[in-house]
XYZ file of C-alpha atoms in Angstrom:
666
model
C 0.000 0.000 0.000
C 1.371 3.349 -0.916
C 3.469 2.592 -4.005
C 2.992 5.306 -6.655
C 2.500 4.591 -10.344
C 2.555 7.069 -13.207
C -0.830 8.622 -14.113
C -2.486 8.909 -17.518
C -3.566 12.553 -17.535
C -6.871 14.196 -16.559
C -10.109 13.403 -18.415
C -12.513 16.129 -19.640
C -15.948 16.261 -18.079
C -19.177 15.959 -20.075
C -20.105 19.109 -22.021
C -23.349 20.428 -23.501
C -22.686 18.393 -26.620
C -23.887 15.263 -24.892
C -27.425 15.787 -26.104
C -26.232 15.703 -29.699
C -24.490 12.447 -29.028
C -27.607 10.587 -27.921
C -28.863 7.895 -30.323
C -32.161 9.751 -30.677
C -30.268 12.454 -32.581
C -30.068 10.039 -35.516
C -33.428 8.296 -36.186
C -31.878 5.329 -37.995
C -29.253 4.790 -35.354
C -31.923 5.197 -32.684
C -34.077 2.443 -34.179
C -31.130 0.123 -34.470
C -29.957 1.007 -30.957
C -33.338 0.329 -29.376
C -34.343 -2.600 -31.552
C -31.394 -4.944 -31.048
C -31.662 -7.775 -28.526
C -28.119 -7.049 -27.257
C -27.985 -4.704 -24.282
C -26.426 -1.422 -25.340
C -25.572 1.712 -23.414
C -23.719 4.933 -24.122
C -21.496 6.007 -21.166
C -19.626 9.280 -20.743
C -16.040 8.402 -19.864
C -15.447 11.533 -17.767
C -17.939 10.906 -14.965
C -19.186 7.479 -15.988
C -22.850 8.615 -16.400
C -25.120 6.488 -18.569
C -26.160 8.743 -21.428
C -28.486 6.286 -23.125
C -29.512 2.630 -22.721
C -31.765 0.370 -24.794
C -34.515 -1.832 -23.449
C -32.325 -4.932 -23.544
C -29.753 -3.240 -21.308
C -32.481 -2.083 -18.910
C -33.912 -5.592 -18.802
C -30.513 -7.126 -18.113
C -29.775 -4.651 -15.325
C -33.297 -4.736 -13.840
C -33.522 -0.957 -14.009
C -36.088 1.358 -15.522
C -35.029 4.305 -17.597
C -35.253 6.787 -14.730
C -33.036 4.552 -12.601
C -30.393 4.176 -15.318
C -30.158 7.374 -17.376
C -27.836 9.922 -15.724
C -26.642 7.438 -13.113
C -22.901 6.709 -12.719
C -21.921 3.382 -14.233
C -19.204 3.179 -11.603
C -21.803 3.323 -8.837
C -23.805 0.587 -10.544
C -20.707 -1.661 -10.460
C -20.421 -2.159 -14.213
C -16.615 -2.065 -14.064
C -15.943 -4.349 -11.102
C -13.326 -6.330 -12.987
C -11.341 -3.134 -13.625
C -11.051 -2.136 -9.963
C -12.068 1.211 -8.560
C -13.407 4.196 -10.441
C -10.042 5.839 -11.131
C -8.428 2.642 -12.313
C -11.390 1.723 -14.498
C -11.494 5.172 -16.068
C -7.766 5.080 -16.778
C -7.986 1.631 -18.337
C -10.996 2.529 -20.474
C -9.272 5.704 -21.681
C -6.066 3.909 -22.661
C -7.598 0.925 -24.432
C -10.017 1.175 -27.355
C -11.556 -2.233 -26.711
C -12.195 -4.257 -23.546
C -14.147 -7.511 -23.519
C -15.259 -10.357 -21.296
C -15.677 -8.212 -18.227
C -17.933 -9.400 -15.440
C -20.360 -6.976 -13.897
C -22.546 -7.531 -10.838
C -25.524 -5.149 -10.873
C -27.851 -4.981 -7.902
C -31.541 -4.574 -8.908
C -33.859 -2.284 -6.946
C -35.620 -5.417 -5.653
C -32.331 -6.758 -4.308
C -31.621 -9.271 -7.000
C -28.159 -9.346 -8.555
C -27.522 -9.664 -12.265
C -24.176 -10.975 -13.473
C -23.477 -9.548 -16.891
C -20.849 -10.064 -19.532
C -19.628 -6.701 -20.774
C -17.476 -5.385 -23.539
C -16.640 -1.734 -24.045
C -15.547 0.227 -27.072
C -14.387 3.810 -27.289
C -16.467 5.849 -29.755
C -14.591 8.142 -32.080
C -15.254 11.771 -31.194
C -13.873 15.119 -32.215
C -11.055 16.762 -30.316
C -13.440 19.065 -28.496
C -16.009 16.404 -27.754
C -16.478 14.356 -24.610
C -15.144 10.750 -24.915
C -17.956 8.218 -25.006
C -18.013 4.478 -24.452
C -20.305 2.014 -26.157
C -21.150 -0.717 -23.703
C -22.443 -4.116 -24.867
C -24.075 -6.316 -22.234
C -25.180 -9.939 -22.389
C -26.074 -12.479 -19.805
C -23.009 -13.948 -18.166
C -24.191 -17.461 -19.014
C -22.600 -17.139 -22.434
C -19.263 -16.626 -20.741
C -19.875 -18.885 -17.791
C -20.236 -21.886 -20.005
C -16.883 -21.352 -21.674
C -13.730 -23.130 -20.540
C -11.930 -19.841 -20.385
C -14.433 -18.411 -17.947
C -14.347 -21.527 -15.795
C -10.586 -21.463 -15.606
C -10.581 -17.771 -14.831
C -13.226 -18.071 -12.135
C -11.537 -21.059 -10.520
C -8.222 -19.248 -10.553
C -9.870 -16.157 -9.109
C -11.574 -18.217 -6.418
C -8.336 -19.903 -5.442
C -6.516 -16.592 -5.480
C -9.117 -14.896 -3.304
C -9.239 -17.850 -0.918
C -5.478 -17.768 -0.585
C -5.249 -14.012 -0.245
C -8.065 -13.720 2.257
C -6.590 -16.430 4.483
C -3.108 -14.972 4.611
C -2.087 -13.306 7.920
C -1.314 -10.181 5.897
C -2.932 -7.431 3.832
C -2.695 -7.990 0.071
C -3.245 -4.988 -2.181
C -3.130 -3.811 -5.768
C -2.525 -0.180 -6.743
C -3.096 1.369 -10.123
C -2.158 4.822 -11.432
C -4.770 7.547 -11.111
C -3.850 11.116 -11.973
C -6.976 12.450 -10.277
C -5.804 10.950 -6.979
C -3.853 13.343 -4.708
C -1.237 10.641 -4.350
C -1.083 9.701 -8.053
C -2.517 6.239 -7.483
C -5.558 4.501 -6.119
C -6.062 1.128 -4.428
C -8.053 -1.097 -6.749
C -7.957 -4.055 -4.406
C -7.450 -4.427 -0.643
C -7.874 -7.794 1.041
C -10.373 -8.058 3.920
C -7.612 -8.418 6.546
C -7.367 -4.634 6.583
C -10.402 -4.534 8.858
C -8.826 -6.823 11.458
C -5.383 -5.222 11.231
C -6.209 -1.536 11.003
C -9.973 -1.174 11.482
C -10.576 0.315 8.021
C -12.588 -1.356 5.261
C -11.298 -1.908 1.739
C -13.861 0.594 0.465
C -12.474 3.291 2.771
C -8.977 2.761 1.409
C -10.296 2.865 -2.176
C -12.378 5.976 -1.619
C -9.622 7.949 0.093
C -6.146 7.530 -1.477
C -4.622 9.776 1.204
C -5.785 7.588 4.081
C -2.624 5.492 4.091
C -0.430 8.594 4.510
C -2.496 9.794 7.450
C -2.303 6.348 9.028
C 1.456 5.972 8.547
C 3.421 6.852 11.688
C 4.805 10.406 11.306
C 8.331 9.240 12.175
C 8.285 6.635 9.389
C 6.443 8.569 6.654
C 9.464 10.485 5.207
C 11.477 7.308 4.785
C 8.514 5.495 3.275
C 7.893 8.264 0.731
C 11.573 8.318 -0.208
C 11.589 4.553 -0.771
C 8.409 4.801 -2.868
C 9.955 7.509 -5.022
C 13.141 5.521 -5.513
C 11.392 2.290 -6.497
C 8.979 4.167 -8.789
C 11.948 5.595 -10.662
C 14.021 2.409 -10.771
C 11.267 -0.215 -10.996
C 13.032 -2.179 -8.264
C 11.139 -4.147 -5.669
C 9.639 -2.003 -2.935
C 10.554 -3.282 0.550
C 10.106 -1.257 3.714
C 9.276 -1.687 7.386
C 7.141 0.952 9.048
C 4.400 1.617 11.568
C 0.756 2.416 10.931
C -1.797 3.846 13.318
C -5.022 1.818 13.429
C -8.465 3.317 13.785
C -8.406 2.615 17.534
C -5.034 4.363 17.931
C -3.006 1.172 18.217
C 0.388 0.875 16.551
C 0.807 -1.900 13.980
C 4.179 -2.753 12.469
C 4.211 -3.873 8.821
C 6.853 -5.173 6.485
C 5.664 -4.107 3.035
C 6.909 -5.825 -0.129
C 5.563 -4.862 -3.550
C 6.498 -5.379 -7.201
C 5.436 -3.584 -10.353
C 3.770 -6.008 -12.819
C 1.900 -5.789 -16.093
C -1.796 -6.632 -15.668
C -2.630 -8.976 -18.591
C -6.307 -8.031 -18.502
C -5.873 -4.275 -18.517
C -2.376 -4.158 -20.055
C -1.293 -1.587 -17.458
C 1.553 -1.494 -14.920
C 0.189 -1.961 -11.404
C 1.840 -2.519 -8.025
C 0.956 -5.712 -6.228
C 2.081 -5.992 -2.677
C 1.687 -7.704 0.647
C 1.816 -6.072 4.067
C 2.925 -8.576 6.690
C 1.977 -7.735 10.268
C 5.236 -8.003 12.253
C 3.992 -6.290 15.406
C 4.578 -9.372 17.562
C 8.041 -9.737 16.099
C 8.811 -6.094 16.842
C 7.478 -6.444 20.378
C 9.604 -9.548 20.809
C 12.619 -7.704 19.394
C 11.993 -4.812 21.770
C 11.692 -7.200 24.702
C 14.863 -8.893 23.493
C 16.654 -5.555 23.310
C 15.438 -4.663 26.787
C 16.499 -8.065 28.092
C 19.852 -7.727 26.354
C 20.295 -4.250 27.823
C 19.491 -5.573 31.300
C 21.807 -8.531 30.684
C 24.636 -6.289 29.523
C 24.082 -3.953 32.478
C 24.230 -6.943 34.804
C 27.328 -8.336 33.094
C 29.119 -5.005 33.045
C 28.449 -4.457 36.760
C 29.619 -7.895 37.858
C 33.033 -8.068 39.580
C 34.156 -10.665 37.054
C 35.046 -11.053 33.379
C 32.273 -12.659 31.323
C 33.498 -14.329 28.150
C 32.600 -16.683 25.325
C 35.308 -18.573 23.418
C 35.086 -20.928 20.450
C 35.928 -24.617 20.381
C 38.824 -24.151 17.964
C 42.565 -24.921 18.169
C 43.271 -21.194 18.448
C 40.501 -20.736 21.005
C 39.180 -17.542 19.371
C 37.158 -15.332 21.718
C 33.693 -14.256 20.613
C 32.911 -11.889 23.493
C 34.585 -10.484 26.582
C 33.013 -8.027 29.018
C 34.527 -4.593 29.785
C 35.749 -5.734 33.233
C 38.788 -7.210 31.497
C 40.253 -3.699 31.383
C 39.890 -3.236 35.140
C 41.331 -6.668 35.965
C 43.951 -7.257 33.249
C 44.420 -3.789 31.755
C 43.325 -4.705 28.204
C 40.280 -3.176 26.533
C 37.731 -5.645 25.192
C 38.662 -4.594 21.652
C 42.379 -5.172 22.259
C 41.683 -8.593 23.699
C 39.375 -9.723 20.885
C 41.696 -8.412 18.143
C 44.683 -10.287 19.537
C 45.211 -13.469 17.460
C 45.658 -15.728 20.509
C 45.098 -13.768 23.744
C 44.789 -16.707 26.109
C 47.896 -18.489 24.865
C 49.828 -15.213 24.907
C 48.942 -14.067 28.401
C 48.381 -17.284 30.364
C 51.363 -18.232 32.544
C 53.572 -20.747 30.656
C 53.553 -23.085 33.661
C 49.730 -23.156 33.641
C 48.943 -23.131 29.903
C 49.285 -26.854 29.119
C 47.227 -27.797 32.171
C 44.428 -25.380 31.233
C 44.404 -26.515 27.580
C 44.018 -30.130 28.740
C 41.162 -29.113 31.047
C 39.392 -27.252 28.200
C 39.730 -30.255 25.901
C 38.353 -32.478 28.644
C 35.360 -30.165 29.094
C 34.575 -30.109 25.357
C 34.909 -33.881 25.017
C 32.797 -34.762 28.067
C 30.485 -31.753 28.380
C 31.516 -31.368 32.022
C 31.924 -27.999 33.687
C 35.284 -26.269 33.393
C 36.744 -24.930 36.639
C 40.394 -23.996 37.042
C 42.747 -21.547 38.677
C 45.669 -20.092 36.744
C 47.775 -16.981 36.303
C 47.298 -14.322 33.633
C 49.731 -11.557 32.699
C 48.326 -8.040 32.871
C 48.985 -5.317 30.337
C 51.684 -3.857 32.600
C 53.493 -7.190 33.021
C 52.199 -8.259 36.439
C 50.637 -11.651 37.167
C 47.143 -12.041 38.540
C 45.440 -15.216 39.678
C 42.180 -16.073 37.888
C 39.403 -18.461 38.895
C 37.732 -19.567 35.648
C 34.319 -21.271 35.777
C 32.628 -22.105 32.453
C 30.042 -24.340 30.836
C 30.142 -25.929 27.396
C 27.460 -24.547 25.026
C 26.326 -26.855 22.210
C 25.105 -25.926 18.746
C 21.823 -26.991 17.130
C 23.356 -30.349 16.203
C 24.453 -31.047 19.757
C 28.140 -30.469 19.052
C 30.215 -28.497 21.586
C 30.470 -25.008 20.106
C 32.042 -22.762 22.709
C 32.755 -22.119 26.369
C 30.796 -19.492 28.225
C 32.090 -18.549 31.617
C 33.231 -16.160 34.307
C 36.792 -15.188 35.240
C 37.169 -14.005 38.839
C 40.234 -12.133 40.065
C 41.428 -14.175 43.069
C 44.861 -12.585 43.405
C 44.112 -11.236 46.882
C 42.689 -14.586 47.926
C 45.808 -16.330 46.665
C 47.986 -13.841 48.519
C 45.962 -14.456 51.683
C 46.257 -18.195 51.157
C 50.020 -17.809 50.735
C 50.216 -15.774 53.933
C 48.162 -18.395 55.715
C 50.333 -21.172 54.270
C 53.500 -19.466 55.434
C 51.939 -18.791 58.822
C 51.019 -22.470 59.065
C 54.534 -23.413 58.048
C 55.902 -21.098 60.707
C 53.470 -22.551 63.187
C 54.455 -26.101 62.225
C 58.112 -25.122 62.438
C 57.503 -23.515 65.819
C 55.606 -26.580 66.997
C 58.384 -28.773 65.706
C 60.913 -26.521 67.398
C 58.945 -26.706 70.614
C 58.779 -30.464 70.283
C 62.510 -30.557 69.611
C 63.153 -28.268 72.552
C 60.975 -30.450 74.710
C 62.864 -33.513 73.526
C 66.124 -31.596 74.009
C 65.058 -30.710 77.502
C 64.298 -34.340 78.283
C 67.567 -35.444 76.679
C 69.448 -32.721 78.503
C 67.941 -33.721 81.820
C 68.704 -37.348 81.129
C 72.241 -36.576 79.948
C 73.024 -34.164 82.725
C 71.557 -36.431 85.351
C 73.534 -39.384 83.983
C 76.812 -37.632 83.157
C 76.838 -35.590 86.349
C 75.808 -38.464 88.589
C 78.858 -40.564 87.672
C 81.492 -37.930 88.618
C 79.407 -36.788 91.578
C 79.245 -40.354 92.845
C 82.992 -40.690 92.495
C 83.555 -37.318 94.191
C 81.161 -38.223 96.969
C 82.860 -41.596 97.491
C 86.370 -40.071 97.512
C 85.347 -37.287 99.858
C 83.636 -39.774 102.203
C 86.670 -42.021 102.248
C 88.941 -39.114 103.088
C 86.640 -38.041 105.847
C 86.179 -41.495 107.355
C 89.614 -43.048 106.804
C 91.933 -40.106 106.520
C 94.254 -41.151 109.384
C 94.469 -44.724 108.197
C 95.195 -43.941 104.539
C 98.636 -44.024 103.105
C 99.970 -41.008 101.300
C 99.565 -42.810 97.964
C 95.952 -43.723 98.681
C 95.187 -40.224 99.860
C 96.784 -38.797 96.719
C 94.698 -41.091 94.453
C 91.540 -39.874 96.156
C 92.565 -36.233 95.613
C 93.251 -36.988 91.918
C 89.801 -38.557 91.642
C 88.227 -35.470 93.172
C 90.132 -33.235 90.779
C 89.555 -35.205 87.550
C 85.881 -35.792 88.294
C 85.253 -32.166 89.070
C 87.110 -31.217 85.867
C 84.799 -33.548 83.938
C 81.761 -31.862 85.472
C 83.204 -28.472 84.587
C 83.743 -29.572 80.957
C 80.137 -30.793 80.736
C 78.804 -27.534 82.133
C 81.077 -25.598 79.754
C 79.721 -27.562 76.792
C 76.141 -26.809 77.850
C 76.927 -23.132 78.329
C 78.653 -23.027 74.923
C 75.589 -24.583 73.256
C 73.351 -21.972 74.855
C 75.603 -19.080 73.864
C 75.959 -20.379 70.304
C 72.197 -20.824 70.036
C 71.664 -17.237 71.155
C 74.417 -15.963 68.819
C 76.386 -14.185 71.537
C 79.715 -15.953 70.820
C 82.330 -14.368 68.588
C 85.634 -16.008 67.616
C 88.689 -14.562 69.404
C 91.377 -15.138 66.794
C 95.088 -15.481 67.548
C 97.981 -16.804 65.544
C 97.814 -20.535 66.157
C 100.484 -23.100 65.208
C 98.506 -26.299 64.562
C 101.654 -28.487 64.575
C 102.151 -27.441 68.213
C 98.460 -27.156 69.262
C 97.263 -30.643 68.333
C 99.924 -32.656 70.296
C 99.377 -30.404 73.303
C 95.627 -31.109 73.249
C 96.197 -34.844 72.972
C 98.669 -34.790 75.849
C 96.195 -33.420 78.351
C 93.074 -35.218 76.997
C 91.961 -37.780 79.604
C 89.427 -39.541 77.356
C 91.959 -41.387 75.208
C 91.992 -44.476 77.414
C 95.673 -45.006 76.734
C 95.257 -44.992 72.926
C 98.040 -43.784 70.674
C 96.993 -41.124 68.202
C 99.033 -40.546 65.029
C 99.561 -36.855 64.166
C 100.549 -35.809 60.608
C 100.682 -32.005 60.596
C 103.373 -29.912 58.888
C 104.297 -26.476 60.254
C 101.054 -24.538 59.724
C 99.882 -21.279 61.291
C 96.532 -19.495 60.977
C 94.436 -16.887 62.757
C 91.992 -19.023 64.709
C 90.183 -19.066 68.028
C 92.650 -21.194 70.028
C 90.190 -22.422 72.656
C 87.522 -23.390 70.108
C 90.127 -25.126 67.921
C 91.389 -27.130 70.923
C 87.794 -28.206 71.679
C 87.319 -29.259 68.047
C 90.434 -31.476 68.128
C 89.569 -32.944 71.520
C 85.951 -33.751 70.597
C 86.851 -35.314 67.230
C 89.587 -37.524 68.747
C 87.426 -38.491 71.770
C 84.546 -39.395 69.411
C 86.896 -41.649 67.365
C 88.127 -43.341 70.529
C 84.583 -44.023 71.739
C 83.446 -45.682 68.494
C 86.516 -47.797 67.612
C 88.382 -50.679 69.215
C 91.818 -50.287 70.845
C 93.568 -51.865 67.862
C 92.130 -49.415 65.333
C 94.544 -46.616 64.493
C 93.404 -42.990 64.723
C 95.177 -40.301 62.694
C 95.017 -36.485 62.794
C 95.889 -34.349 59.714
C 95.957 -30.625 58.952
C 96.646 -28.856 55.663
C 96.003 -25.672 53.754
C 92.757 -25.390 51.759
C 90.445 -22.893 50.106
C 87.089 -22.403 51.798
C 84.527 -20.111 53.324
C 81.932 -17.903 51.602
C 84.617 -15.656 50.113
C 86.939 -18.598 49.203
C 89.777 -17.262 51.406
C 92.646 -19.544 52.471
C 91.654 -21.932 55.218
C 92.848 -24.874 57.299
C 91.386 -28.334 56.720
C 91.563 -30.405 59.937
C 90.906 -34.145 59.532
C 90.514 -37.006 62.049
C 90.152 -40.466 60.527
C 89.921 -44.015 61.732
C 89.618 -47.505 60.319
C 86.570 -48.444 62.352
C 83.024 -49.396 61.235
C 82.362 -45.977 59.673
C 79.171 -43.893 59.810
C 75.940 -44.909 58.062
C 74.754 -42.522 55.342
C 71.403 -41.885 57.013
C 73.026 -40.441 60.148
C 75.946 -38.526 58.625
C 74.055 -35.267 59.020
C 72.131 -36.006 62.196
C 75.188 -36.756 64.326
C 76.189 -33.090 64.182
C 72.908 -32.089 65.868
C 72.804 -31.554 69.662
C 72.318 -34.698 71.755
C 72.363 -36.982 68.709
C 74.615 -39.999 69.124
C 75.535 -42.698 66.672
C 75.260 -46.455 67.319
C 77.078 -47.762 70.380
C 80.773 -48.362 69.864
C 83.241 -50.722 71.469
C 82.718 -49.077 74.854
C 78.913 -48.947 74.601
C 76.900 -45.735 74.512
C 79.189 -42.995 75.713
C 79.306 -39.247 75.649
C 76.586 -36.653 75.948
C 75.851 -36.159 72.239
C 77.142 -32.606 72.518
C 80.706 -32.991 71.228
C 80.071 -33.203 67.474
C 77.390 -30.488 67.596
C 80.002 -28.201 69.217
C 82.502 -29.140 66.489
C 79.963 -28.086 63.814
C 79.005 -24.894 65.660
C 82.631 -23.852 66.272
C 83.417 -24.447 62.584
C 80.457 -22.247 61.576
C 81.659 -19.648 64.095
C 84.880 -19.431 62.053
C 82.894 -19.242 58.780
C 83.567 -22.874 57.911
C 81.805 -26.176 58.236
C 82.116 -29.771 59.515
C 81.170 -33.041 57.851
C 81.893 -36.777 57.865
C 82.683 -38.953 54.889
C 83.714 -42.535 54.235
C 87.459 -43.188 54.433
C 88.886 -44.970 51.400
C 89.641 -48.513 52.530
C 87.055 -48.384 55.331
C 86.312 -46.320 58.383
C 85.259 -42.719 58.886
C 86.884 -39.391 58.137
C 85.680 -36.325 60.066
C 86.615 -33.049 58.362
C 86.524 -29.451 59.652
C 87.202 -26.478 57.390
C 88.384 -23.393 59.332
C 88.917 -20.205 57.240
C 91.823 -18.064 58.437
C 90.761 -14.791 59.959
C 92.974 -12.509 57.849
C 92.117 -14.129 54.524
C 95.319 -16.129 54.368
C 97.096 -19.024 56.084
C 100.605 -18.781 57.476
C 103.119 -21.566 57.103
């Protein structure tokens, strides 16, 4: 509706010459006109008035002369097959002959006559009003023909189809007398249901469609009509119309210009599809999408959709990606492989495997991984997604949420470290508790033995002093002295452990000659049980803490004595070496034996406080402090202590002591 077609020019109205044109003006013609059995009528083309009609025509139409003469043939419905008045007039003016038209004339008594009409233009002068000679017969002559039957059946099918369509079907023909340049010659009945206007109202008022078109859509509609009228292209436009009750109806209007075979004129045939429900649905969809986008863009997470492809192309990512990772959504989507580029290399293979698993099984995807931000930092992401399938049930893409859990991960790390510190503290407390118990046991055992001897010697001196010989009395005094010295050494070891643990001990370095120091230590060591110790030390001087070095030698030799038999030789070595954190010159002190050696699993533990190896030849001896002091004194010098297997069997205890001035003296 609303497609313009070119007009044919205005038609002159009937003039005063019409009386001269009547058949009665020529007696012979009048007799022939009135005497024939074929219905004849003379019609003025301009206004369609019947100028004259014979008796046969009056009989066929059921009218008397007063009801026919001067009446518009258009109002009588003579030209129903040619559409409305404007279209019929245009067709009659353009064609000199029209035949086999059907006309339905309503009689005054209500009966309807169906006539077969043909029309012929009568030749007139240039100044004369165009006239039409109408021939009318009963429609039975046409109805019986195959052509009529085919036409009527086709028309019936066409009307049945058109009038059942959920759309308005229309035909427009050119009409220069119309304000719009065209007139609707056919409108399907659906116009009443859709817009509340009858087909007759549309035909009578060509401007109605413009008034009913929504003002916002009318300029675009007129422009499209003008373009298609000039180009002959298919008219296609979507617009709103205002119904009689004020309601808004959306139409999609498609029309084509075709040649009417009956009238041989170009007409526009179109269909107006009511798409109001579609538009309402689209509006609801837009509103829902707007709400959805608002929700997505306010969520504290990245919403995304990625394809099930090897490259993992992203189809959508929400704006939050800029706040979390520093990339705009456009930058992210334009990157050829954003996930592979910015996922942490240590996490990428694991995440790819998880994605493949999700696509193959349809299970949910949930993983934590690191992503690099635009400024090079790493942020932890919790990714939760579901597999979306296409219409064929194949996995198409992942749709999910990416939460920034960096702070949570940091908190978890703090908690983990706090738990580790707590476990370490608990372990330390347990070790201290065990150390306390060991210390009490060791002290009570190692102090009880010398105390018992001291107590016995002192009691003997008190009770038997006058009866003792000088030699016996002297032995008792030696016992008192050696046992008290042993107690003093034990207490010194305990005090040294405490001071070393608290870090309040510093090495007091002096120039020490190891070739002189080692034999002197062995000479006064009372724990050798008469064993001979081999010493292999060349002249060698270094800046060392003399007291701590003496304790190292004594403890290493005493330990070797305790864990070897009398026949096993023990040897002491010293030599220059490189060592310490700054690789300065150092002294390497070694004590080795040919005994059973030290098992690998305890080579480290035996340097811990109160840890003793398996019982030796003399059974469990010592406090378990000696080797821990050796290790601590070595560390005090910036060195270290360790034990290794001696080639040929036995153990070799080594102590590396860096020289205090960065060099050794020899």
